[in-house]
GROMACS .gro file of C-alpha atoms in nm:
model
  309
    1UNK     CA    1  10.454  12.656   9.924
    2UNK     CA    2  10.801  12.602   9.927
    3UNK     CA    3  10.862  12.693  10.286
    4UNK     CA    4  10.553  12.522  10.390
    5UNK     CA    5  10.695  12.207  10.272
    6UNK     CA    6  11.016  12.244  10.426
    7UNK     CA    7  10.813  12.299  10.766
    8UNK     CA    8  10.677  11.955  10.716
    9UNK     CA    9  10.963  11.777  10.659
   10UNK     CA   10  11.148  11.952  10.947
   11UNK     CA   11  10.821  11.904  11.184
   12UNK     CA   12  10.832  11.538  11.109
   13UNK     CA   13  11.221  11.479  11.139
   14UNK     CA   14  11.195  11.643  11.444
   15UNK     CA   15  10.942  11.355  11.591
   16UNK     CA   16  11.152  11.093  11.434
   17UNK     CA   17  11.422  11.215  11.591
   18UNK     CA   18  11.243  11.215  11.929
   19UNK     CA   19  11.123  10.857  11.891
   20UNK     CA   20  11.437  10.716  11.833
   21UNK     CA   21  11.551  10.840  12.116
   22UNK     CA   22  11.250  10.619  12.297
   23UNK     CA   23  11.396  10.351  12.159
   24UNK     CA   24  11.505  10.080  12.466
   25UNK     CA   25  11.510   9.776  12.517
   26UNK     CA   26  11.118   9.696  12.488
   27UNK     CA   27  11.243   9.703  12.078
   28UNK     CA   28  11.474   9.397  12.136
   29UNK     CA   29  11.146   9.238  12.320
   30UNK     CA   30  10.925   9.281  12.056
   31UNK     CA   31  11.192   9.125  11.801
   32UNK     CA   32  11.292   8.826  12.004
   33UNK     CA   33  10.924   8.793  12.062
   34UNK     CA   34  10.834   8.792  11.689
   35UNK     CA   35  11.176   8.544  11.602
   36UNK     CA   36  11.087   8.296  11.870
   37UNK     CA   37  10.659   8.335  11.722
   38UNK     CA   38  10.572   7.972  11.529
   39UNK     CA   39  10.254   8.132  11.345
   40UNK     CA   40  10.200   8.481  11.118
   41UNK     CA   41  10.222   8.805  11.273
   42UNK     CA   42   9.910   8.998  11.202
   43UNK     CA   43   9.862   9.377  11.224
   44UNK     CA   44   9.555   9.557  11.310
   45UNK     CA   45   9.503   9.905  11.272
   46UNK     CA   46   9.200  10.179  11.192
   47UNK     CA   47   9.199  10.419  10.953
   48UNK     CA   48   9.524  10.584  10.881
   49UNK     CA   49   9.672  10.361  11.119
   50UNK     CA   50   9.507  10.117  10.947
   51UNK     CA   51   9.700  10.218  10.614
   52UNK     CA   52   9.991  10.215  10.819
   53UNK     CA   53   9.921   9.821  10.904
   54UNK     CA   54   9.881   9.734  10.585
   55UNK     CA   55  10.223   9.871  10.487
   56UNK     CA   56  10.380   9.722  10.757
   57UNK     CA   57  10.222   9.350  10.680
   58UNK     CA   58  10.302   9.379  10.360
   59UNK     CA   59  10.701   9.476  10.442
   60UNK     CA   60  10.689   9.212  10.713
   61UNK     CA   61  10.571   8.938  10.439
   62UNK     CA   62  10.837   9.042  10.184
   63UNK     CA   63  11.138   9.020  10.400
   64UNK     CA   64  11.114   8.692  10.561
   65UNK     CA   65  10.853   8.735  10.829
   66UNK     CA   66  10.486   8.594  10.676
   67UNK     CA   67  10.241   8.847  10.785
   68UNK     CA   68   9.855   9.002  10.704
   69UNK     CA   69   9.664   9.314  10.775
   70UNK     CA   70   9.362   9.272  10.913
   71UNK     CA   71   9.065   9.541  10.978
   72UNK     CA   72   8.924   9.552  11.311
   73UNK     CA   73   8.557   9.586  11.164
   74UNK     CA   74   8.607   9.260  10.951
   75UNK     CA   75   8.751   9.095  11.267
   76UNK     CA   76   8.434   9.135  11.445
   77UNK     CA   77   8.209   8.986  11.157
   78UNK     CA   78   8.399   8.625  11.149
   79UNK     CA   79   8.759   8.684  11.024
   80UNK     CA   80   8.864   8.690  11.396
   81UNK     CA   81   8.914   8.287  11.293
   82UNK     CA   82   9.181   8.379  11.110
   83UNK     CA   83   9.417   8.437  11.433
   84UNK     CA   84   9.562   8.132  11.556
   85UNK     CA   85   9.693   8.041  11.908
   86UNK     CA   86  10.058   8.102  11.783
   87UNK     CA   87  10.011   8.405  11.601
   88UNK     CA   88  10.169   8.732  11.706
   89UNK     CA   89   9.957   9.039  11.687
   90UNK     CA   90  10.021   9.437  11.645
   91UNK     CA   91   9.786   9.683  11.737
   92UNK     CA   92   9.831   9.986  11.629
   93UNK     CA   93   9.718  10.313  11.748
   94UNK     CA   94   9.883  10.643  11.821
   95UNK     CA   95   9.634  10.727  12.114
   96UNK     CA   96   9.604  10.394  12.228
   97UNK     CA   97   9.223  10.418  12.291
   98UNK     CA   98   9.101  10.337  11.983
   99UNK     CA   99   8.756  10.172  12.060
  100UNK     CA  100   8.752   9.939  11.773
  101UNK     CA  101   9.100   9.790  11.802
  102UNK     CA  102   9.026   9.760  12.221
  103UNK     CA  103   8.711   9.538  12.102
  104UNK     CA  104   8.959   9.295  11.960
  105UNK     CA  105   9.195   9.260  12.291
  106UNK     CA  106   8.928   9.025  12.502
  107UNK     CA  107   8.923   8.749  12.200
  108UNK     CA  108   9.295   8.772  12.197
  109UNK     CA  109   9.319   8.725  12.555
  110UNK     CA  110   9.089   8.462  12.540
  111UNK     CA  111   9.336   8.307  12.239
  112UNK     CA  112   9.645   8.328  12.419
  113UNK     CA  113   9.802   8.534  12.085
  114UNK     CA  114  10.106   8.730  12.148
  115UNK     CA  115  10.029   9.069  12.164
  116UNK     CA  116  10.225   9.383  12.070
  117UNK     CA  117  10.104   9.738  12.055
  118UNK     CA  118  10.312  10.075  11.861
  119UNK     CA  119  10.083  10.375  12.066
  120UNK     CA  120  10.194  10.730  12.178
  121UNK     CA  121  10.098  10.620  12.520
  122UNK     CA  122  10.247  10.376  12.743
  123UNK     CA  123   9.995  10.441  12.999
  124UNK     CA  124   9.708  10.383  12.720
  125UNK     CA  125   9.455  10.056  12.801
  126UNK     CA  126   9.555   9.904  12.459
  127UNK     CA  127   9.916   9.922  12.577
  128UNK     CA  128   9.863   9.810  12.923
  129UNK     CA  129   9.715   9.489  12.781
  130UNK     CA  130   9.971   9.407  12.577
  131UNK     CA  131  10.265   9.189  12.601
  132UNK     CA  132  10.473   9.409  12.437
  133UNK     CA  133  10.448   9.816  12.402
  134UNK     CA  134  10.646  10.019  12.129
  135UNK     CA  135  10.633  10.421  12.215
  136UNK     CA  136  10.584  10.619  11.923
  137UNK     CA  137  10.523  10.950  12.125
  138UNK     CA  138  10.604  11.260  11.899
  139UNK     CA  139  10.676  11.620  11.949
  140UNK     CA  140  10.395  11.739  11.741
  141UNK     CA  141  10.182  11.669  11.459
  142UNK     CA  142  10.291  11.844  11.135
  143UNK     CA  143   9.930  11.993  11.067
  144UNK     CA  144   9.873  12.327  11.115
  145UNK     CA  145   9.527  12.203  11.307
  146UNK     CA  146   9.690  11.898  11.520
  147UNK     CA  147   9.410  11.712  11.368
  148UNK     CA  148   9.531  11.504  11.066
  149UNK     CA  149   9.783  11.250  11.130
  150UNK     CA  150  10.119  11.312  10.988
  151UNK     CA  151  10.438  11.291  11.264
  152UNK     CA  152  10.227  10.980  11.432
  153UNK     CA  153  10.195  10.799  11.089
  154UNK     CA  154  10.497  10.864  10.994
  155UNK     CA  155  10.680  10.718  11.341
  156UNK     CA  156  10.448  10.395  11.313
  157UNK     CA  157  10.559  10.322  10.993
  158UNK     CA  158  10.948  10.410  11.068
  159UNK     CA  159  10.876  10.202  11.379
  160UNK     CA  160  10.690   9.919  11.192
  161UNK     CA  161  11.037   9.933  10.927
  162UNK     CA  162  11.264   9.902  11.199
  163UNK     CA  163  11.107   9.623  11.332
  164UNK     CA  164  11.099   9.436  11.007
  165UNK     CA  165  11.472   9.559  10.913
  166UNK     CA  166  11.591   9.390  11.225
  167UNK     CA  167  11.342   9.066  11.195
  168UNK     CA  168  11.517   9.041  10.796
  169UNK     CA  169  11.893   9.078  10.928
  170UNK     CA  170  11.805   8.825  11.254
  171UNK     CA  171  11.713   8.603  11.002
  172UNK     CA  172  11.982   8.642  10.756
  173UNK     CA  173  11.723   8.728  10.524
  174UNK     CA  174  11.971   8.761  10.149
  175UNK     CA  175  11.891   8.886   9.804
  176UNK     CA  176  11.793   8.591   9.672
  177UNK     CA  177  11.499   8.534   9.922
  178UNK     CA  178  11.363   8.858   9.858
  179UNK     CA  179  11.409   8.758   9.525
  180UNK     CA  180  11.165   8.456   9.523
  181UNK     CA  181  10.946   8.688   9.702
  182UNK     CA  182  10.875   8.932   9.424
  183UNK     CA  183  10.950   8.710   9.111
  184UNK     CA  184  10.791   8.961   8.901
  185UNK     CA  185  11.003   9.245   8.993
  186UNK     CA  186  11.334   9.382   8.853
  187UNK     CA  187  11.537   9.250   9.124
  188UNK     CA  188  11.353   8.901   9.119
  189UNK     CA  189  11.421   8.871   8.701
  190UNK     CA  190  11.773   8.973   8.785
  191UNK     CA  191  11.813   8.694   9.049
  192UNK     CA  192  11.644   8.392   8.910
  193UNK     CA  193  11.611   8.438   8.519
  194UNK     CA  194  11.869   8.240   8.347
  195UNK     CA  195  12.044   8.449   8.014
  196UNK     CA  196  11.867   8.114   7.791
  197UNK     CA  197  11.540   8.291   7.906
  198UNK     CA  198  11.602   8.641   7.756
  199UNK     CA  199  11.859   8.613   7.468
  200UNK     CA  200  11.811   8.661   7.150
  201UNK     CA  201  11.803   8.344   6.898
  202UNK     CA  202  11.663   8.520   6.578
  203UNK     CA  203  11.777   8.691   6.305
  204UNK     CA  204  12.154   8.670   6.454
  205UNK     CA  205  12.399   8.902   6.250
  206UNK     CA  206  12.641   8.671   6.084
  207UNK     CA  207  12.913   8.800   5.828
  208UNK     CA  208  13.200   8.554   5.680
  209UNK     CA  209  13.593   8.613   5.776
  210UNK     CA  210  13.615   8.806   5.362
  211UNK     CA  211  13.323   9.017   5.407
  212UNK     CA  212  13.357   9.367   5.322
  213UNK     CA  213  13.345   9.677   5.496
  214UNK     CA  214  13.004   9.740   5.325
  215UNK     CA  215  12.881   9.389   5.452
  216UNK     CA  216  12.976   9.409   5.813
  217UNK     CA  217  12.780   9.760   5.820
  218UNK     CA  218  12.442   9.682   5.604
  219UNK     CA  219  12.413   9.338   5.878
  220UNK     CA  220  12.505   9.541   6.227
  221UNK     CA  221  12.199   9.753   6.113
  222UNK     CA  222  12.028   9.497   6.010
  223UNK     CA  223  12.050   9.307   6.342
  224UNK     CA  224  12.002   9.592   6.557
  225UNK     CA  225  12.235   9.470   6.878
  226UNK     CA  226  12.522   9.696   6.751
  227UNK     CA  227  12.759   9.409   6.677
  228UNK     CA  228  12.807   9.149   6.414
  229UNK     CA  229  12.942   8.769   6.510
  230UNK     CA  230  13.208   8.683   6.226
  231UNK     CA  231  13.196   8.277   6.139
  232UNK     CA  232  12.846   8.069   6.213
  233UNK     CA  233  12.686   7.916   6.511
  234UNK     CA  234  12.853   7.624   6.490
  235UNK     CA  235  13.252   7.836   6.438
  236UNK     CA  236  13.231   8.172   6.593
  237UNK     CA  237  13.535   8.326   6.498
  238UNK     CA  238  13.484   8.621   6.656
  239UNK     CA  239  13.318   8.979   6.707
  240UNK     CA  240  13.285   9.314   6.558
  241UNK     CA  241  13.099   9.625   6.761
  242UNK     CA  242  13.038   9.957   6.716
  243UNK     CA  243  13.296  10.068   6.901
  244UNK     CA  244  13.499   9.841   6.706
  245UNK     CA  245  13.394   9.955   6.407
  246UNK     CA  246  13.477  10.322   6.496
  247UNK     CA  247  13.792  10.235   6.638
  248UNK     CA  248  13.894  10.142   6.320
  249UNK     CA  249  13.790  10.406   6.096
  250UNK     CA  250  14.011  10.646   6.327
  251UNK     CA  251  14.290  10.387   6.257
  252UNK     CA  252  14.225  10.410   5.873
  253UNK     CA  253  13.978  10.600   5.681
  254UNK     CA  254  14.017  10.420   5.412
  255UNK     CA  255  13.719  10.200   5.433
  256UNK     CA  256  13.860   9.976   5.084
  257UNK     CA  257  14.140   9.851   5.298
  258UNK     CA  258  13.953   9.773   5.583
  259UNK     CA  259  13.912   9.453   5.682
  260UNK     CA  260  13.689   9.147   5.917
  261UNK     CA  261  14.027   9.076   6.054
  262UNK     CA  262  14.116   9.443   6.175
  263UNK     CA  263  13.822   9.532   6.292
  264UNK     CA  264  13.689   9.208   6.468
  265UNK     CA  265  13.745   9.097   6.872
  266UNK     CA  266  13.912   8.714   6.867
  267UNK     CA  267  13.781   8.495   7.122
  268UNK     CA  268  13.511   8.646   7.266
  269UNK     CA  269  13.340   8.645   7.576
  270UNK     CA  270  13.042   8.320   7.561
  271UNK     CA  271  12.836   8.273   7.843
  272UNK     CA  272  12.676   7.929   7.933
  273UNK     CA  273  12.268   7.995   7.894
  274UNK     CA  274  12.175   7.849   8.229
  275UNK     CA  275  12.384   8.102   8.406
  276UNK     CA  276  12.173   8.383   8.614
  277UNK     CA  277  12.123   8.703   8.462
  278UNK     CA  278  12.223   8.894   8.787
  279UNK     CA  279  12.625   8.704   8.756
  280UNK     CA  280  12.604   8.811   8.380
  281UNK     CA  281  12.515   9.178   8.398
  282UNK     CA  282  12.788   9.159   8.664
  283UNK     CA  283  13.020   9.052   8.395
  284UNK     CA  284  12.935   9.285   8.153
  285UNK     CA  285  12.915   9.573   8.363
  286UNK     CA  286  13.277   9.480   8.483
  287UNK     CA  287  13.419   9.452   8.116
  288UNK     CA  288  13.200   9.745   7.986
  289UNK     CA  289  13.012   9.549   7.723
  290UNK     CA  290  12.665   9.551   7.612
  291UNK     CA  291  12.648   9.200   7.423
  292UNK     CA  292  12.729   8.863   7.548
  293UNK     CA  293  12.734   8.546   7.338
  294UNK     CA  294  12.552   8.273   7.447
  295UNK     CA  295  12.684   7.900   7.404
  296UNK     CA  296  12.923   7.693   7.484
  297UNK     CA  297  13.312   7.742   7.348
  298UNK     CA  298  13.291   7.829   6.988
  299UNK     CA  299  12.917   7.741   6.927
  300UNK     CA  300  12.644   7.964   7.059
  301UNK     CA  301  12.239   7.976   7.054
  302UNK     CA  302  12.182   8.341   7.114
  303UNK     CA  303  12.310   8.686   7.192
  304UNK     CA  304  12.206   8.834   7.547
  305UNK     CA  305  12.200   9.194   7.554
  306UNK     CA  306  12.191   9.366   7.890
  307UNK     CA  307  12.026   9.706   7.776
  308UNK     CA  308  11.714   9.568   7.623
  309UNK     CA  309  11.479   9.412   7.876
   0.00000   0.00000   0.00000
C-alpha cells in the first residue's frame, strides 16, 4: 500500500512538474486581466472540476479577490443573472469539451464577460473561445485505469493557487486583510482581538508583601495561572511564578526563611488592554512568559494568559 502511495505522489509531481514548465506568459495575461476586472470573478466547473472551482472561488474570495462558484446546471435554470457585464469568468475543464460548461460560452459572449479557461487543450472549443487559456496538460493520470481524475485535478487546483497567490501579492494583500476575512479563525482572533477581550478579571491571585511561603502557594493553586500578583489592583507591587517559586527553593530549602520579597519579580511587565493580542503573544513569546498583566502602570484589570484560549 505503501509503494502504491508513493506511485501517486510521484505520478502527480511528475505532471506538476510538467505544467509548470507550460507556464508563459498567457499566466501574466490572465492576472493582469483579473487586476484590471471591476466586477467578481466567477468559476464554473462540472463535477470534479467542479470541486476544483469551488476551491478555487473560495481561495480567490479569501485573499483579496471577491469571487463565487457557480454550477453550470444552476446557470442554465436562472442563476446565469448572476454574471454581470464586468465580471471575469473561469471555465474549467481538463478536456476542454465539456458539453455543459460549452452551453454557458454563447450567454457569455452575448454578455461581453471576460472569459478565462484552465483545459489540457489549447486547441479545445472551450479554449478557443476564450479570452484567456491556462494549459494544464499532464503527463498522465495517476489511476491505474486513466479514468478518475487525479494529475488533472490536482494541476487545476495548483494552477487555480497560483493564480490567486499572485492576484494576493499584486495586491499587497497583508495579514491583517486576511484577517478580517476569517474573523473566526485563529489567525483572525490573533489579529483583531484586543488582550481586554480575553483576560482574565476574576478570582485574581492576590497575596500581601508579609505573606508566607504557605500563602503564596495555597493562592497560585488556587488561581490556577501559575503566578500570584503581590500588592492589589490598585498597587501591584509585583509578581511571583512558578518558575519563581522553584528558583527559590534551589536557592534555599528552607521554606521558613523564605520570603514575598525573594521570591517575587519587581516591576513587571503590564500591558495596556486595548492592545492586539497578535503584538502581545509577540511579547511574551520574546521574553518567554506565559502571563501578562493587564492595566495601566501599577493598576491592572486582568491577567492575559497566552496558553489558555
Amino acid at each position: 500500500m505503501k509503494d502504491i502511495a508513493k506511485r501517486v505522489f510521484e505520478v502527480e509531481i511528475e505532471s506538476l512538474q510538467h505544467v509548470a514548465g507550460l507556464l508563459d506568459d498567457s499566466f501574466t495575461g490572465v492576472v493582469e486581466a483579473i487586476l484590471n476586472c471591476t466586477g467578481k470573478v466567477i468559476v464554473i466547473g462540472i463535477g470534479k472540476s467542479g470541486l476544483i472551482g469551488k476551491k478555487i472561488a473560495a481561495t480567490f474570495s479569501s485573499t483579496g479577490t471577491p469571487s463565487f462558484f457557480l454550477h453550470p446546471g444552476d446557470a442554465f435554470h436562472g442563476d446565469l443573472g448572476i454574471i454581470g457585464a464586468n465580471d471575469a469568468v473561469i471555465l474549467i475543464s481538463y478536456s476542454g469539451e465539456t458539453d455543459e460548461v460549452l452551453k454557458v460560452i454563447p450567454f457569455l459572449k452575448w454578455n461581453k464577460s471576460l472569459i478565462i479557461s484552465i483545459t489540457g487543450s489549447p486547441t479545445s472549443t472551450i479554449a478557443k473561445n476564450s479570452d484567456h487559456h491556462l494549459n494544464i496538460k499532464i503527463t498522465r493520470e495517476a489511476c491505474p485505469l486513466a479514468l478518475a481524475p487525479t494529475s488533472s485535478t490536482t494541476a487545476a487546483l495548483v494552477m487555480g493557487d497560483a493564480l490567486a497567490i499572485a492576484l494576493m501579492e499584486s495586491r499587497k494583500f497583508q495579514e491583517e486583510d486576511f484577517a478580517r476575512f476569517h474573523p473566526g479563525g485563529s489567525l483572525g482572533r490573533k489579529l483583531l482581538t484586543r488582550v481586554k477581550d480575553l483576560m482574565r478579571t476574576d478570582s485574581l491571585p492576590f497575596i500581601q508583601i508579609h505573606a508566607s511561603f504557605t500563602d503564596v502557594l495555597l493562592s497560585m493553586s488556587e488561581g490556577k495561572l501559575g503566578m500570584v500578583i503581590v500588592g492589589s489592583k490598585d498597587n501591584v507591587e509585583g509578581i511571583i511564578t512558578d518558575g519563581d517559586l522553584r528558583r527559590a527553593l534551589l536557592r534555599n530549602q528552607d521554606i521558613a526563611k523564605l520570603s514575598v520579597k525573594d521570591m517575587m519579580t519587581v516591576n513587571p511587565i503590564i500591558i495596556d488592554g486595548d492592545e492586539f493580542i497578535s503584538q502581545v503573544e509577540l511579547l511574551m513569546m520574546e521574553k518567554k512568559i506565559t502571563n501578562v498583566l493587564v492595566g495601566k502602570e501599577r493598576s491592572i484589570i486582568g491577567v492575559y494568559q497566552i496558553y489558555t484560549q
